[in-house]
Amino acid sequence: QGIDKDLLRSDIEKYSYLIKRQIRENWKRPKNLNQSLTTEIQINLVPTGEILSAAIIKGSGNDAFDESAMSAILKVKSFEGLAMQMQLFDKHFREFTLVFSPE
């Protein structure tokens, strides 16, 4: 069963990476940004990868950074490449918290 957990972890990492990469591709870095900022955003998806909603649940304290992260997510509209088993989607990706940082 250890193998199953490893496979599950690698699938979660793979899809998490795809999501973060697509957000980063749409992100416009604000000027004079502190590298240590992080913002936490709650994202709700449907199985096609379409974003139903996104909301900041823990801001960074820098409004320009938080708004730039939200803007990047909203530009994506629908994540590509998220074809996965329904059980994995329901448990880890239907609703999740994205921790976004400048790095």
Short mmCIF file of N, CA and C in Angstrom, two decimals:
data_model
loop_
_atom_site.label_atom_id
_atom_site.label_comp_id
_atom_site.label_asym_id
_atom_site.label_seq_id
_atom_site.Cartn_x
_atom_site.Cartn_y
_atom_site.Cartn_z
N GLN A 1 0.82 -1.20 0.00
CA GLN A 1 0.00 0.00 0.00
C GLN A 1 0.86 1.27 0.00
N GLY A 2 2.11 1.15 0.37
CA GLY A 2 3.02 2.29 0.33
C GLY A 2 3.16 2.84 -1.08
N ILE A 3 3.13 1.93 -2.05
CA ILE A 3 3.23 2.36 -3.45
C ILE A 3 2.03 3.22 -3.83
N ASP A 4 0.83 2.83 -3.40
CA ASP A 4 -0.37 3.60 -3.71
C ASP A 4 -0.27 5.02 -3.17
N LYS A 5 0.23 5.15 -1.94
CA LYS A 5 0.39 6.49 -1.36
C LYS A 5 1.40 7.31 -2.15
N ASP A 6 2.49 6.68 -2.58
CA ASP A 6 3.49 7.39 -3.38
C ASP A 6 2.91 7.83 -4.71
N LEU A 7 2.14 6.96 -5.35
CA LEU A 7 1.50 7.32 -6.62
C LEU A 7 0.53 8.47 -6.42
N LEU A 8 -0.26 8.39 -5.36
CA LEU A 8 -1.22 9.44 -5.06
C LEU A 8 -0.49 10.77 -4.85
N ARG A 9 0.58 10.74 -4.06
CA ARG A 9 1.35 11.95 -3.79
C ARG A 9 1.90 12.53 -5.10
N SER A 10 2.42 11.67 -5.97
CA SER A 10 3.01 12.18 -7.22
C SER A 10 1.92 12.75 -8.13
N ASP A 11 0.71 12.15 -8.14
CA ASP A 11 -0.39 12.70 -8.93
C ASP A 11 -0.81 14.07 -8.40
N ILE A 12 -0.92 14.18 -7.08
CA ILE A 12 -1.30 15.46 -6.48
C ILE A 12 -0.24 16.51 -6.83
N GLU A 13 1.04 16.15 -6.72
CA GLU A 13 2.12 17.09 -7.05
C GLU A 13 2.07 17.47 -8.53
N LYS A 14 1.80 16.50 -9.40
CA LYS A 14 1.75 16.77 -10.84
C LYS A 14 0.64 17.76 -11.17
N TYR A 15 -0.57 17.51 -10.66
CA TYR A 15 -1.69 18.40 -10.96
C TYR A 15 -1.52 19.75 -10.27
N SER A 16 -0.96 19.76 -9.07
CA SER A 16 -0.70 21.03 -8.38
C SER A 16 0.29 21.87 -9.18
N TYR A 17 1.31 21.21 -9.72
CA TYR A 17 2.31 21.90 -10.54
C TYR A 17 1.64 22.49 -11.79
N LEU A 18 0.78 21.71 -12.46
CA LEU A 18 0.09 22.21 -13.65
C LEU A 18 -0.75 23.45 -13.34
N ILE A 19 -1.45 23.41 -12.21
CA ILE A 19 -2.28 24.54 -11.80
C ILE A 19 -1.41 25.77 -11.53
N LYS A 20 -0.36 25.59 -10.74
CA LYS A 20 0.51 26.73 -10.40
C LYS A 20 1.19 27.30 -11.64
N ARG A 21 1.62 26.42 -12.56
CA ARG A 21 2.28 26.90 -13.77
C ARG A 21 1.34 27.76 -14.62
N GLN A 22 0.09 27.33 -14.74
CA GLN A 22 -0.86 28.10 -15.55
C GLN A 22 -1.20 29.44 -14.91
N ILE A 23 -1.23 29.48 -13.58
CA ILE A 23 -1.46 30.76 -12.90
C ILE A 23 -0.26 31.66 -13.10
N ARG A 24 0.95 31.12 -12.91
CA ARG A 24 2.17 31.91 -13.04
C ARG A 24 2.31 32.50 -14.45
N GLU A 25 1.88 31.74 -15.47
CA GLU A 25 1.95 32.23 -16.86
C GLU A 25 1.08 33.47 -17.07
N ASN A 26 0.05 33.63 -16.25
CA ASN A 26 -0.87 34.76 -16.37
C ASN A 26 -0.61 35.85 -15.33
N TRP A 27 0.42 35.65 -14.50
CA TRP A 27 0.68 36.58 -13.41
C TRP A 27 1.56 37.73 -13.86
N LYS A 28 1.13 38.94 -13.51
CA LYS A 28 1.93 40.14 -13.75
C LYS A 28 2.50 40.59 -12.40
N ARG A 29 3.82 40.54 -12.30
CA ARG A 29 4.50 40.88 -11.04
C ARG A 29 4.39 42.38 -10.76
N PRO A 30 3.83 42.74 -9.58
CA PRO A 30 3.82 44.17 -9.20
C PRO A 30 5.25 44.66 -8.95
N LYS A 31 5.46 45.94 -9.09
CA LYS A 31 6.78 46.53 -8.84
C LYS A 31 7.12 46.49 -7.35
N ASN A 32 8.43 46.50 -7.07
CA ASN A 32 8.94 46.57 -5.69
C ASN A 32 8.32 45.53 -4.77
N LEU A 33 8.38 44.30 -5.18
CA LEU A 33 7.72 43.23 -4.45
C LEU A 33 8.66 42.55 -3.47
N ASN A 34 8.20 42.37 -2.24
CA ASN A 34 8.93 41.61 -1.23
C ASN A 34 8.82 40.13 -1.60
N GLN A 35 9.95 39.44 -1.70
CA GLN A 35 9.96 38.03 -2.13
C GLN A 35 9.30 37.09 -1.13
N SER A 36 9.18 37.50 0.13
CA SER A 36 8.68 36.58 1.15
C SER A 36 7.15 36.60 1.29
N LEU A 37 6.46 37.32 0.43
CA LEU A 37 5.00 37.39 0.52
C LEU A 37 4.36 36.06 0.14
N THR A 38 3.27 35.74 0.81
CA THR A 38 2.42 34.62 0.38
C THR A 38 0.97 35.01 0.62
N THR A 39 0.11 34.54 -0.26
CA THR A 39 -1.32 34.73 -0.10
C THR A 39 -1.98 33.37 -0.29
N GLU A 40 -3.05 33.12 0.46
CA GLU A 40 -3.76 31.85 0.36
C GLU A 40 -5.10 32.11 -0.29
N ILE A 41 -5.37 31.36 -1.36
CA ILE A 41 -6.58 31.56 -2.14
C ILE A 41 -7.35 30.25 -2.23
N GLN A 42 -8.61 30.30 -1.84
CA GLN A 42 -9.50 29.14 -1.92
C GLN A 42 -10.04 29.08 -3.36
N ILE A 43 -9.85 27.94 -4.01
CA ILE A 43 -10.30 27.77 -5.39
C ILE A 43 -11.27 26.59 -5.46
N ASN A 44 -12.38 26.79 -6.15
CA ASN A 44 -13.35 25.72 -6.38
C ASN A 44 -13.40 25.44 -7.87
N LEU A 45 -13.26 24.16 -8.22
CA LEU A 45 -13.23 23.73 -9.62
C LEU A 45 -14.35 22.74 -9.92
N VAL A 46 -14.66 22.60 -11.20
CA VAL A 46 -15.48 21.48 -11.68
C VAL A 46 -14.52 20.52 -12.37
N PRO A 47 -14.92 19.26 -12.62
CA PRO A 47 -14.00 18.27 -13.18
C PRO A 47 -13.34 18.65 -14.52
N THR A 48 -13.94 19.55 -15.28
CA THR A 48 -13.33 19.98 -16.53
C THR A 48 -12.15 20.92 -16.32
N GLY A 49 -11.94 21.36 -15.06
CA GLY A 49 -10.86 22.29 -14.75
C GLY A 49 -11.33 23.73 -14.70
N GLU A 50 -12.61 23.95 -15.00
CA GLU A 50 -13.16 25.31 -14.98
C GLU A 50 -13.24 25.82 -13.54
N ILE A 51 -12.86 27.08 -13.35
CA ILE A 51 -12.88 27.69 -12.02
C ILE A 51 -14.29 28.20 -11.73
N LEU A 52 -14.89 27.68 -10.66
CA LEU A 52 -16.21 28.16 -10.23
C LEU A 52 -16.06 29.43 -9.40
N SER A 53 -15.07 29.42 -8.50
CA SER A 53 -14.86 30.60 -7.65
C SER A 53 -13.43 30.59 -7.11
N ALA A 54 -13.00 31.78 -6.75
CA ALA A 54 -11.69 31.96 -6.12
C ALA A 54 -11.81 33.12 -5.15
N ALA A 55 -11.30 32.93 -3.95
CA ALA A 55 -11.38 33.98 -2.93
C ALA A 55 -10.15 33.94 -2.04
N ILE A 56 -9.65 35.11 -1.70
CA ILE A 56 -8.50 35.19 -0.79
C ILE A 56 -8.99 34.84 0.61
N ILE A 57 -8.35 33.85 1.22
CA ILE A 57 -8.73 33.49 2.59
C ILE A 57 -7.68 33.96 3.60
N LYS A 58 -6.46 34.24 3.11
CA LYS A 58 -5.43 34.82 3.99
C LYS A 58 -4.54 35.70 3.13
N GLY A 59 -4.71 36.99 3.26
CA GLY A 59 -3.95 37.93 2.46
C GLY A 59 -2.50 38.03 2.91
N SER A 60 -1.69 38.60 2.04
CA SER A 60 -0.25 38.75 2.32
C SER A 60 0.05 40.03 3.11
N GLY A 61 -0.93 40.94 3.13
CA GLY A 61 -0.70 42.26 3.72
C GLY A 61 -0.30 43.27 2.65
N ASN A 62 -0.10 42.78 1.42
CA ASN A 62 0.24 43.65 0.28
C ASN A 62 -0.89 43.53 -0.74
N ASP A 63 -1.74 44.55 -0.79
CA ASP A 63 -2.93 44.49 -1.66
C ASP A 63 -2.57 44.30 -3.13
N ALA A 64 -1.52 44.94 -3.58
CA ALA A 64 -1.13 44.84 -5.00
C ALA A 64 -0.75 43.39 -5.34
N PHE A 65 -0.04 42.73 -4.44
CA PHE A 65 0.34 41.34 -4.66
C PHE A 65 -0.89 40.43 -4.65
N ASP A 66 -1.75 40.59 -3.63
CA ASP A 66 -2.95 39.77 -3.53
C ASP A 66 -3.83 39.92 -4.77
N GLU A 67 -4.02 41.17 -5.21
CA GLU A 67 -4.85 41.42 -6.39
C GLU A 67 -4.21 40.84 -7.64
N SER A 68 -2.88 40.88 -7.74
CA SER A 68 -2.21 40.33 -8.92
C SER A 68 -2.38 38.81 -8.97
N ALA A 69 -2.35 38.15 -7.81
CA ALA A 69 -2.55 36.70 -7.75
C ALA A 69 -3.99 36.34 -8.16
N MET A 70 -4.96 37.07 -7.62
CA MET A 70 -6.36 36.82 -7.97
C MET A 70 -6.60 37.06 -9.46
N SER A 71 -6.02 38.12 -9.97
CA SER A 71 -6.17 38.46 -11.39
C SER A 71 -5.63 37.34 -12.27
N ALA A 72 -4.48 36.78 -11.90
CA ALA A 72 -3.88 35.69 -12.68
C ALA A 72 -4.79 34.46 -12.68
N ILE A 73 -5.39 34.16 -11.54
CA ILE A 73 -6.29 33.00 -11.46
C ILE A 73 -7.52 33.24 -12.33
N LEU A 74 -8.09 34.43 -12.24
CA LEU A 74 -9.29 34.72 -13.01
C LEU A 74 -9.02 34.74 -14.52
N LYS A 75 -7.80 35.10 -14.92
CA LYS A 75 -7.44 35.06 -16.34
C LYS A 75 -7.40 33.63 -16.87
N VAL A 76 -7.06 32.67 -16.01
CA VAL A 76 -6.96 31.28 -16.44
C VAL A 76 -8.34 30.75 -16.85
N LYS A 77 -9.37 31.04 -16.06
CA LYS A 77 -10.74 30.59 -16.28
C LYS A 77 -10.91 29.08 -16.17
N SER A 78 -10.06 28.32 -16.87
CA SER A 78 -10.17 26.86 -16.85
C SER A 78 -8.76 26.26 -16.96
N PHE A 79 -8.42 25.38 -16.03
CA PHE A 79 -7.10 24.76 -16.05
C PHE A 79 -7.06 23.63 -17.07
N GLU A 80 -6.00 23.59 -17.85
CA GLU A 80 -5.81 22.54 -18.86
C GLU A 80 -5.06 21.36 -18.25
N GLY A 81 -5.33 20.17 -18.75
CA GLY A 81 -4.53 18.99 -18.38
C GLY A 81 -4.87 18.37 -17.05
N LEU A 82 -6.08 18.59 -16.54
CA LEU A 82 -6.43 18.05 -15.23
C LEU A 82 -7.27 16.77 -15.32
N ALA A 83 -7.14 16.02 -16.40
CA ALA A 83 -7.88 14.76 -16.51
C ALA A 83 -7.35 13.80 -15.45
N MET A 84 -8.19 13.47 -14.49
CA MET A 84 -7.77 12.60 -13.38
C MET A 84 -8.96 11.78 -12.92
N GLN A 85 -8.69 10.79 -12.08
CA GLN A 85 -9.77 9.98 -11.52
C GLN A 85 -10.67 10.87 -10.68
N MET A 86 -11.97 10.60 -10.76
CA MET A 86 -12.96 11.41 -10.04
C MET A 86 -12.68 11.44 -8.54
N GLN A 87 -12.28 10.30 -7.98
CA GLN A 87 -12.02 10.23 -6.54
C GLN A 87 -10.89 11.19 -6.15
N LEU A 88 -9.83 11.22 -6.96
CA LEU A 88 -8.71 12.13 -6.69
C LEU A 88 -9.18 13.58 -6.80
N PHE A 89 -9.95 13.87 -7.84
CA PHE A 89 -10.46 15.23 -8.03
C PHE A 89 -11.31 15.66 -6.84
N ASP A 90 -12.28 14.82 -6.47
CA ASP A 90 -13.20 15.17 -5.38
C ASP A 90 -12.46 15.42 -4.07
N LYS A 91 -11.45 14.61 -3.80
CA LYS A 91 -10.76 14.69 -2.51
C LYS A 91 -9.75 15.85 -2.44
N HIS A 92 -9.09 16.16 -3.58
CA HIS A 92 -7.97 17.11 -3.52
C HIS A 92 -8.11 18.36 -4.38
N PHE A 93 -8.99 18.35 -5.38
CA PHE A 93 -8.99 19.48 -6.32
C PHE A 93 -10.34 20.16 -6.52
N ARG A 94 -11.42 19.55 -6.08
CA ARG A 94 -12.72 20.22 -6.24
C ARG A 94 -12.70 21.54 -5.47
N GLU A 95 -12.13 21.50 -4.26
CA GLU A 95 -11.97 22.69 -3.44
C GLU A 95 -10.61 22.58 -2.76
N PHE A 96 -9.76 23.57 -2.99
CA PHE A 96 -8.43 23.51 -2.39
C PHE A 96 -7.91 24.91 -2.13
N THR A 97 -6.88 24.97 -1.31
CA THR A 97 -6.25 26.25 -1.00
C THR A 97 -4.91 26.31 -1.74
N LEU A 98 -4.77 27.35 -2.53
CA LEU A 98 -3.52 27.58 -3.26
C LEU A 98 -2.71 28.59 -2.44
N VAL A 99 -1.46 28.24 -2.16
CA VAL A 99 -0.55 29.18 -1.50
C VAL A 99 0.32 29.75 -2.60
N PHE A 100 0.14 31.05 -2.86
CA PHE A 100 0.84 31.69 -3.97
C PHE A 100 1.91 32.63 -3.43
N SER A 101 3.10 32.58 -4.03
CA SER A 101 4.20 33.46 -3.63
C SER A 101 4.94 33.92 -4.88
N PRO A 102 5.74 34.99 -4.76
CA PRO A 102 6.46 35.52 -5.94
C PRO A 102 7.46 34.54 -6.52
N GLU A 103 7.95 33.61 -5.73
CA GLU A 103 8.98 32.67 -6.22
C GLU A 103 8.37 31.47 -6.89
#
